[in-house]
Amino acid sequence: RSLVMARRLVEAGVPFVEVDFGGWDLHAGVFNNLKTQKLPALDAGISALVADLKARNMLDDVCLVWMGEFARTPRINQDVGRDHWAASWSVMIGGGGLKSGVAVGATDKDGTSVASDKSYLPGDIWATVAHQLGIPLETVHTSKRGRPMKIANGGTPIKELLS
């Protein structure tokens, strides 16, 4: 329902919509939670949203980003859960005129560190989105307290995703 509402907001002209999925802080019981709750809902929601946007000829105009604020440990803890991990994580980004079906980057065989020649930061993801939306990366907004805030915090677009 949240994704349908997000699509309706985009149709109504809202330029940025965030859908919260209730968190991924799975410090215990990760396998059961993913199998019975998180992944079935995520898979159904993502596939339905992409199909819906494509059917409405909106997919090239809407940039989709699925990510958390950081990743989870590659190793399972004593409570059959996964703890916080910032060394490497996965992001899914698509639509918005980006190349589809492209995997960018890699981790080592254990998923503990980046194994690619180039690693990407969150600013690079947002620079890619801004680029696709036609927002100049040099844009600086000023907070209510006068603090300058750069678009994408100095990130650069991920070239492998650009058409």
mmCIF file of the C-alpha atoms, coordinates in Angstrom:
data_MODEL
# 
_entry.id   MODEL 
# 
loop_
_atom_site.group_PDB 
_atom_site.id 
_atom_site.type_symbol 
_atom_site.label_atom_id 
_atom_site.label_alt_id 
_atom_site.label_comp_id 
_atom_site.label_asym_id 
_atom_site.label_entity_id 
_atom_site.label_seq_id 
_atom_site.pdbx_PDB_ins_code 
_atom_site.Cartn_x 
_atom_site.Cartn_y 
_atom_site.Cartn_z 
_atom_site.occupancy 
_atom_site.B_iso_or_equiv 
_atom_site.pdbx_formal_charge 
_atom_site.auth_seq_id 
_atom_site.auth_comp_id 
_atom_site.auth_asym_id 
_atom_site.auth_atom_id 
_atom_site.pdbx_PDB_model_num 
ATOM 1   C CA . ARG A 1 1   ? 0.000  0.000   0.000   1.00 0.00 ? 1   ARG A CA 1 
ATOM 2   C CA . SER A 1 2   ? 2.839  2.395   0.780   1.00 0.00 ? 2   SER A CA 1 
ATOM 3   C CA . LEU A 1 3   ? 4.367  1.870   -2.651  1.00 0.00 ? 3   LEU A CA 1 
ATOM 4   C CA . VAL A 1 4   ? 1.014  2.481   -4.381  1.00 0.00 ? 4   VAL A CA 1 
ATOM 5   C CA . MET A 1 5   ? 0.703  5.694   -2.368  1.00 0.00 ? 5   MET A CA 1 
ATOM 6   C CA . ALA A 1 6   ? 4.254  6.642   -3.372  1.00 0.00 ? 6   ALA A CA 1 
ATOM 7   C CA . ARG A 1 7   ? 3.408  6.140   -7.038  1.00 0.00 ? 7   ARG A CA 1 
ATOM 8   C CA . ARG A 1 8   ? 0.257  8.245   -6.649  1.00 0.00 ? 8   ARG A CA 1 
ATOM 9   C CA . LEU A 1 9   ? 2.264  11.019  -4.996  1.00 0.00 ? 9   LEU A CA 1 
ATOM 10  C CA . VAL A 1 10  ? 4.722  10.981  -7.898  1.00 0.00 ? 10  VAL A CA 1 
ATOM 11  C CA . GLU A 1 11  ? 1.810  11.153  -10.363 1.00 0.00 ? 11  GLU A CA 1 
ATOM 12  C CA . ALA A 1 12  ? 0.524  14.167  -8.420  1.00 0.00 ? 12  ALA A CA 1 
ATOM 13  C CA . GLY A 1 13  ? 3.864  15.938  -8.863  1.00 0.00 ? 13  GLY A CA 1 
ATOM 14  C CA . VAL A 1 14  ? 5.703  15.189  -5.613  1.00 0.00 ? 14  VAL A CA 1 
ATOM 15  C CA . PRO A 1 15  ? 9.383  15.109  -6.655  1.00 0.00 ? 15  PRO A CA 1 
ATOM 16  C CA . PHE A 1 16  ? 10.782 12.941  -3.838  1.00 0.00 ? 16  PHE A CA 1 
ATOM 17  C CA . VAL A 1 17  ? 9.031  10.198  -1.879  1.00 0.00 ? 17  VAL A CA 1 
ATOM 18  C CA . GLU A 1 18  ? 10.504 7.992   0.824   1.00 0.00 ? 18  GLU A CA 1 
ATOM 19  C CA . VAL A 1 19  ? 8.865  4.707   1.808   1.00 0.00 ? 19  VAL A CA 1 
ATOM 20  C CA . ASP A 1 20  ? 9.944  3.250   5.143   1.00 0.00 ? 20  ASP A CA 1 
ATOM 21  C CA . PHE A 1 21  ? 9.876  -0.532  5.358   1.00 0.00 ? 21  PHE A CA 1 
ATOM 22  C CA . GLY A 1 22  ? 9.991  -0.780  9.132   1.00 0.00 ? 22  GLY A CA 1 
ATOM 23  C CA . GLY A 1 23  ? 13.711 -1.383  9.567   1.00 0.00 ? 23  GLY A CA 1 
ATOM 24  C CA . TRP A 1 24  ? 16.207 -4.156  9.009   1.00 0.00 ? 24  TRP A CA 1 
ATOM 25  C CA . ASP A 1 25  ? 17.756 -4.224  12.486  1.00 0.00 ? 25  ASP A CA 1 
ATOM 26  C CA . LEU A 1 26  ? 17.680 -8.002  12.708  1.00 0.00 ? 26  LEU A CA 1 
ATOM 27  C CA . HIS A 1 27  ? 20.042 -8.706  15.601  1.00 0.00 ? 27  HIS A CA 1 
ATOM 28  C CA . ALA A 1 28  ? 18.238 -11.976 16.347  1.00 0.00 ? 28  ALA A CA 1 
ATOM 29  C CA . GLY A 1 29  ? 16.285 -14.552 14.338  1.00 0.00 ? 29  GLY A CA 1 
ATOM 30  C CA . VAL A 1 30  ? 17.422 -13.162 10.999  1.00 0.00 ? 30  VAL A CA 1 
ATOM 31  C CA . PHE A 1 31  ? 16.701 -16.248 8.874   1.00 0.00 ? 31  PHE A CA 1 
ATOM 32  C CA . ASN A 1 32  ? 13.109 -16.701 9.984   1.00 0.00 ? 32  ASN A CA 1 
ATOM 33  C CA . ASN A 1 33  ? 12.344 -12.971 9.838   1.00 0.00 ? 33  ASN A CA 1 
ATOM 34  C CA . LEU A 1 34  ? 13.750 -12.636 6.321   1.00 0.00 ? 34  LEU A CA 1 
ATOM 35  C CA . LYS A 1 35  ? 12.073 -15.809 5.051   1.00 0.00 ? 35  LYS A CA 1 
ATOM 36  C CA . THR A 1 36  ? 8.617  -15.225 6.502   1.00 0.00 ? 36  THR A CA 1 
ATOM 37  C CA . GLN A 1 37  ? 8.297  -11.424 6.624   1.00 0.00 ? 37  GLN A CA 1 
ATOM 38  C CA . LYS A 1 38  ? 10.852 -9.080  5.102   1.00 0.00 ? 38  LYS A CA 1 
ATOM 39  C CA . LEU A 1 39  ? 11.867 -10.696 1.819   1.00 0.00 ? 39  LEU A CA 1 
ATOM 40  C CA . PRO A 1 40  ? 8.436  -11.860 0.615   1.00 0.00 ? 40  PRO A CA 1 
ATOM 41  C CA . ALA A 1 41  ? 7.012  -8.369  1.195   1.00 0.00 ? 41  ALA A CA 1 
ATOM 42  C CA . LEU A 1 42  ? 10.047 -6.658  -0.354  1.00 0.00 ? 42  LEU A CA 1 
ATOM 43  C CA . ASP A 1 43  ? 10.073 -8.914  -3.421  1.00 0.00 ? 43  ASP A CA 1 
ATOM 44  C CA . ALA A 1 44  ? 6.340  -8.494  -4.008  1.00 0.00 ? 44  ALA A CA 1 
ATOM 45  C CA . GLY A 1 45  ? 6.478  -4.732  -3.454  1.00 0.00 ? 45  GLY A CA 1 
ATOM 46  C CA . ILE A 1 46  ? 9.491  -4.030  -5.657  1.00 0.00 ? 46  ILE A CA 1 
ATOM 47  C CA . SER A 1 47  ? 8.290  -6.186  -8.541  1.00 0.00 ? 47  SER A CA 1 
ATOM 48  C CA . ALA A 1 48  ? 4.765  -4.740  -8.382  1.00 0.00 ? 48  ALA A CA 1 
ATOM 49  C CA . LEU A 1 49  ? 6.038  -1.145  -8.255  1.00 0.00 ? 49  LEU A CA 1 
ATOM 50  C CA . VAL A 1 50  ? 8.403  -1.618  -11.194 1.00 0.00 ? 50  VAL A CA 1 
ATOM 51  C CA . ALA A 1 51  ? 5.691  -3.368  -13.244 1.00 0.00 ? 51  ALA A CA 1 
ATOM 52  C CA . ASP A 1 52  ? 3.202  -0.630  -12.352 1.00 0.00 ? 52  ASP A CA 1 
ATOM 53  C CA . LEU A 1 53  ? 5.597  2.179   -13.293 1.00 0.00 ? 53  LEU A CA 1 
ATOM 54  C CA . LYS A 1 54  ? 6.496  0.421   -16.539 1.00 0.00 ? 54  LYS A CA 1 
ATOM 55  C CA . ALA A 1 55  ? 2.826  -0.142  -17.446 1.00 0.00 ? 55  ALA A CA 1 
ATOM 56  C CA . ARG A 1 56  ? 2.164  3.574   -16.876 1.00 0.00 ? 56  ARG A CA 1 
ATOM 57  C CA . ASN A 1 57  ? 5.234  4.616   -18.928 1.00 0.00 ? 57  ASN A CA 1 
ATOM 58  C CA . MET A 1 58  ? 6.719  6.206   -15.805 1.00 0.00 ? 58  MET A CA 1 
ATOM 59  C CA . LEU A 1 59  ? 9.748  3.985   -15.170 1.00 0.00 ? 59  LEU A CA 1 
ATOM 60  C CA . ASP A 1 60  ? 12.204 6.138   -17.130 1.00 0.00 ? 60  ASP A CA 1 
ATOM 61  C CA . ASP A 1 61  ? 10.996 9.226   -15.257 1.00 0.00 ? 61  ASP A CA 1 
ATOM 62  C CA . VAL A 1 62  ? 11.195 7.803   -11.733 1.00 0.00 ? 62  VAL A CA 1 
ATOM 63  C CA . CYS A 1 63  ? 14.493 6.895   -10.106 1.00 0.00 ? 63  CYS A CA 1 
ATOM 64  C CA . LEU A 1 64  ? 14.128 4.097   -7.544  1.00 0.00 ? 64  LEU A CA 1 
ATOM 65  C CA . VAL A 1 65  ? 16.626 3.566   -4.727  1.00 0.00 ? 65  VAL A CA 1 
ATOM 66  C CA . TRP A 1 66  ? 16.393 0.727   -2.198  1.00 0.00 ? 66  TRP A CA 1 
ATOM 67  C CA . MET A 1 67  ? 18.949 0.919   0.576   1.00 0.00 ? 67  MET A CA 1 
ATOM 68  C CA . GLY A 1 68  ? 19.482 1.128   4.296   1.00 0.00 ? 68  GLY A CA 1 
ATOM 69  C CA . GLU A 1 69  ? 21.654 3.499   6.226   1.00 0.00 ? 69  GLU A CA 1 
ATOM 70  C CA . PHE A 1 70  ? 24.384 0.840   6.361   1.00 0.00 ? 70  PHE A CA 1 
ATOM 71  C CA . ALA A 1 71  ? 24.745 -2.911  6.014   1.00 0.00 ? 71  ALA A CA 1 
ATOM 72  C CA . ARG A 1 72  ? 24.717 -5.874  8.332   1.00 0.00 ? 72  ARG A CA 1 
ATOM 73  C CA . THR A 1 73  ? 27.613 -8.103  9.320   1.00 0.00 ? 73  THR A CA 1 
ATOM 74  C CA . PRO A 1 74  ? 28.450 -10.902 6.899   1.00 0.00 ? 74  PRO A CA 1 
ATOM 75  C CA . ARG A 1 75  ? 28.694 -13.224 9.897   1.00 0.00 ? 75  ARG A CA 1 
ATOM 76  C CA . ILE A 1 76  ? 25.793 -14.452 12.008  1.00 0.00 ? 76  ILE A CA 1 
ATOM 77  C CA . ASN A 1 77  ? 25.983 -13.497 15.711  1.00 0.00 ? 77  ASN A CA 1 
ATOM 78  C CA . GLN A 1 78  ? 25.249 -15.645 18.796  1.00 0.00 ? 78  GLN A CA 1 
ATOM 79  C CA . ASP A 1 79  ? 21.525 -14.721 18.590  1.00 0.00 ? 79  ASP A CA 1 
ATOM 80  C CA . VAL A 1 80  ? 21.234 -15.878 14.949  1.00 0.00 ? 80  VAL A CA 1 
ATOM 81  C CA . GLY A 1 81  ? 21.196 -12.256 13.863  1.00 0.00 ? 81  GLY A CA 1 
ATOM 82  C CA . ARG A 1 82  ? 23.343 -9.780  12.024  1.00 0.00 ? 82  ARG A CA 1 
ATOM 83  C CA . ASP A 1 83  ? 24.814 -6.661  13.579  1.00 0.00 ? 83  ASP A CA 1 
ATOM 84  C CA . HIS A 1 84  ? 25.781 -3.270  12.118  1.00 0.00 ? 84  HIS A CA 1 
ATOM 85  C CA . TRP A 1 85  ? 28.429 -3.209  9.382   1.00 0.00 ? 85  TRP A CA 1 
ATOM 86  C CA . ALA A 1 86  ? 29.632 -0.200  7.419   1.00 0.00 ? 86  ALA A CA 1 
ATOM 87  C CA . ALA A 1 87  ? 32.520 -1.710  5.450   1.00 0.00 ? 87  ALA A CA 1 
ATOM 88  C CA . SER A 1 88  ? 30.400 -2.958  2.540   1.00 0.00 ? 88  SER A CA 1 
ATOM 89  C CA . TRP A 1 89  ? 26.718 -3.083  1.659   1.00 0.00 ? 89  TRP A CA 1 
ATOM 90  C CA . SER A 1 90  ? 24.246 -3.511  -1.161  1.00 0.00 ? 90  SER A CA 1 
ATOM 91  C CA . VAL A 1 91  ? 22.058 -0.928  -2.841  1.00 0.00 ? 91  VAL A CA 1 
ATOM 92  C CA . MET A 1 92  ? 19.535 -1.393  -5.609  1.00 0.00 ? 92  MET A CA 1 
ATOM 93  C CA . ILE A 1 93  ? 19.007 1.574   -7.907  1.00 0.00 ? 93  ILE A CA 1 
ATOM 94  C CA . GLY A 1 94  ? 17.097 1.701   -11.171 1.00 0.00 ? 94  GLY A CA 1 
ATOM 95  C CA . GLY A 1 95  ? 14.583 3.409   -13.370 1.00 0.00 ? 95  GLY A CA 1 
ATOM 96  C CA . GLY A 1 96  ? 15.099 7.081   -14.091 1.00 0.00 ? 96  GLY A CA 1 
ATOM 97  C CA . GLY A 1 97  ? 16.799 6.339   -17.394 1.00 0.00 ? 97  GLY A CA 1 
ATOM 98  C CA . LEU A 1 98  ? 19.632 4.394   -15.741 1.00 0.00 ? 98  LEU A CA 1 
ATOM 99  C CA . LYS A 1 99  ? 21.061 1.239   -17.291 1.00 0.00 ? 99  LYS A CA 1 
ATOM 100 C CA . SER A 1 100 ? 19.232 -1.832  -16.045 1.00 0.00 ? 100 SER A CA 1 
ATOM 101 C CA . GLY A 1 101 ? 20.600 -5.210  -15.035 1.00 0.00 ? 101 GLY A CA 1 
ATOM 102 C CA . VAL A 1 102 ? 24.040 -3.858  -14.134 1.00 0.00 ? 102 VAL A CA 1 
ATOM 103 C CA . ALA A 1 103 ? 25.966 -5.050  -11.085 1.00 0.00 ? 103 ALA A CA 1 
ATOM 104 C CA . VAL A 1 104 ? 28.550 -2.511  -9.953  1.00 0.00 ? 104 VAL A CA 1 
ATOM 105 C CA . GLY A 1 105 ? 31.303 -3.346  -7.494  1.00 0.00 ? 105 GLY A CA 1 
ATOM 106 C CA . ALA A 1 106 ? 32.072 -6.498  -5.568  1.00 0.00 ? 106 ALA A CA 1 
ATOM 107 C CA . THR A 1 107 ? 33.068 -7.733  -2.142  1.00 0.00 ? 107 THR A CA 1 
ATOM 108 C CA . ASP A 1 108 ? 35.553 -10.396 -1.183  1.00 0.00 ? 108 ASP A CA 1 
ATOM 109 C CA . LYS A 1 109 ? 34.264 -13.975 -0.907  1.00 0.00 ? 109 LYS A CA 1 
ATOM 110 C CA . ASP A 1 110 ? 33.176 -13.433 2.712   1.00 0.00 ? 110 ASP A CA 1 
ATOM 111 C CA . GLY A 1 111 ? 31.487 -10.088 2.077   1.00 0.00 ? 111 GLY A CA 1 
ATOM 112 C CA . THR A 1 112 ? 33.672 -8.417  4.687   1.00 0.00 ? 112 THR A CA 1 
ATOM 113 C CA . SER A 1 113 ? 35.314 -5.798  2.477   1.00 0.00 ? 113 SER A CA 1 
ATOM 114 C CA . VAL A 1 114 ? 35.179 -4.188  -0.945  1.00 0.00 ? 114 VAL A CA 1 
ATOM 115 C CA . ALA A 1 115 ? 37.119 -6.161  -3.548  1.00 0.00 ? 115 ALA A CA 1 
ATOM 116 C CA . SER A 1 116 ? 36.517 -3.894  -6.555  1.00 0.00 ? 116 SER A CA 1 
ATOM 117 C CA . ASP A 1 117 ? 39.081 -1.504  -7.965  1.00 0.00 ? 117 ASP A CA 1 
ATOM 118 C CA . LYS A 1 118 ? 36.738 1.343   -7.065  1.00 0.00 ? 118 LYS A CA 1 
ATOM 119 C CA . SER A 1 119 ? 34.500 1.632   -4.047  1.00 0.00 ? 119 SER A CA 1 
ATOM 120 C CA . TYR A 1 120 ? 31.442 3.874   -3.909  1.00 0.00 ? 120 TYR A CA 1 
ATOM 121 C CA . LEU A 1 121 ? 30.087 6.007   -1.095  1.00 0.00 ? 121 LEU A CA 1 
ATOM 122 C CA . PRO A 1 122 ? 26.510 7.118   -0.369  1.00 0.00 ? 122 PRO A CA 1 
ATOM 123 C CA . GLY A 1 123 ? 27.302 10.495  -1.947  1.00 0.00 ? 123 GLY A CA 1 
ATOM 124 C CA . ASP A 1 124 ? 27.987 8.703   -5.246  1.00 0.00 ? 124 ASP A CA 1 
ATOM 125 C CA . ILE A 1 125 ? 24.515 7.149   -5.167  1.00 0.00 ? 125 ILE A CA 1 
ATOM 126 C CA . TRP A 1 126 ? 22.884 10.532  -4.576  1.00 0.00 ? 126 TRP A CA 1 
ATOM 127 C CA . ALA A 1 127 ? 25.122 12.157  -7.203  1.00 0.00 ? 127 ALA A CA 1 
ATOM 128 C CA . THR A 1 128 ? 23.861 9.541   -9.676  1.00 0.00 ? 128 THR A CA 1 
ATOM 129 C CA . VAL A 1 129 ? 20.242 10.308  -8.764  1.00 0.00 ? 129 VAL A CA 1 
ATOM 130 C CA . ALA A 1 130 ? 20.815 14.078  -8.951  1.00 0.00 ? 130 ALA A CA 1 
ATOM 131 C CA . HIS A 1 131 ? 22.540 13.698  -12.324 1.00 0.00 ? 131 HIS A CA 1 
ATOM 132 C CA . GLN A 1 132 ? 19.608 11.713  -13.708 1.00 0.00 ? 132 GLN A CA 1 
ATOM 133 C CA . LEU A 1 133 ? 17.151 14.298  -12.371 1.00 0.00 ? 133 LEU A CA 1 
ATOM 134 C CA . GLY A 1 134 ? 19.122 17.125  -13.974 1.00 0.00 ? 134 GLY A CA 1 
ATOM 135 C CA . ILE A 1 135 ? 20.121 18.674  -10.642 1.00 0.00 ? 135 ILE A CA 1 
ATOM 136 C CA . PRO A 1 136 ? 23.571 20.297  -10.913 1.00 0.00 ? 136 PRO A CA 1 
ATOM 137 C CA . LEU A 1 137 ? 25.973 18.730  -8.421  1.00 0.00 ? 137 LEU A CA 1 
ATOM 138 C CA . GLU A 1 138 ? 27.375 22.176  -7.653  1.00 0.00 ? 138 GLU A CA 1 
ATOM 139 C CA . THR A 1 139 ? 24.037 23.157  -6.097  1.00 0.00 ? 139 THR A CA 1 
ATOM 140 C CA . VAL A 1 140 ? 24.388 24.248  -2.473  1.00 0.00 ? 140 VAL A CA 1 
ATOM 141 C CA . HIS A 1 141 ? 21.399 24.669  -0.183  1.00 0.00 ? 141 HIS A CA 1 
ATOM 142 C CA . THR A 1 142 ? 21.604 26.635  3.042   1.00 0.00 ? 142 THR A CA 1 
ATOM 143 C CA . SER A 1 143 ? 20.021 25.233  6.183   1.00 0.00 ? 143 SER A CA 1 
ATOM 144 C CA . LYS A 1 144 ? 17.838 27.390  8.427   1.00 0.00 ? 144 LYS A CA 1 
ATOM 145 C CA . ARG A 1 145 ? 20.900 27.885  10.628  1.00 0.00 ? 145 ARG A CA 1 
ATOM 146 C CA . GLY A 1 146 ? 23.038 29.078  7.718   1.00 0.00 ? 146 GLY A CA 1 
ATOM 147 C CA . ARG A 1 147 ? 24.986 25.874  7.182   1.00 0.00 ? 147 ARG A CA 1 
ATOM 148 C CA . PRO A 1 148 ? 25.806 25.179  3.514   1.00 0.00 ? 148 PRO A CA 1 
ATOM 149 C CA . MET A 1 149 ? 24.700 21.725  2.357   1.00 0.00 ? 149 MET A CA 1 
ATOM 150 C CA . LYS A 1 150 ? 26.059 20.331  -0.901  1.00 0.00 ? 150 LYS A CA 1 
ATOM 151 C CA . ILE A 1 151 ? 24.073 18.064  -3.171  1.00 0.00 ? 151 ILE A CA 1 
ATOM 152 C CA . ALA A 1 152 ? 25.468 14.516  -2.766  1.00 0.00 ? 152 ALA A CA 1 
ATOM 153 C CA . ASN A 1 153 ? 28.189 15.740  -0.379  1.00 0.00 ? 153 ASN A CA 1 
ATOM 154 C CA . GLY A 1 154 ? 30.845 15.795  -3.091  1.00 0.00 ? 154 GLY A CA 1 
ATOM 155 C CA . GLY A 1 155 ? 29.939 12.412  -4.609  1.00 0.00 ? 155 GLY A CA 1 
ATOM 156 C CA . THR A 1 156 ? 30.255 11.697  -8.315  1.00 0.00 ? 156 THR A CA 1 
ATOM 157 C CA . PRO A 1 157 ? 27.790 9.848   -10.546 1.00 0.00 ? 157 PRO A CA 1 
ATOM 158 C CA . ILE A 1 158 ? 28.414 6.128   -10.962 1.00 0.00 ? 158 ILE A CA 1 
ATOM 159 C CA . LYS A 1 159 ? 29.406 5.960   -14.627 1.00 0.00 ? 159 LYS A CA 1 
ATOM 160 C CA . GLU A 1 160 ? 28.523 2.271   -15.026 1.00 0.00 ? 160 GLU A CA 1 
ATOM 161 C CA . LEU A 1 161 ? 24.860 3.141   -14.410 1.00 0.00 ? 161 LEU A CA 1 
ATOM 162 C CA . LEU A 1 162 ? 24.583 6.110   -16.765 1.00 0.00 ? 162 LEU A CA 1 
ATOM 163 C CA . SER A 1 163 ? 23.012 5.591   -20.187 1.00 0.00 ? 163 SER A CA 1 
# 
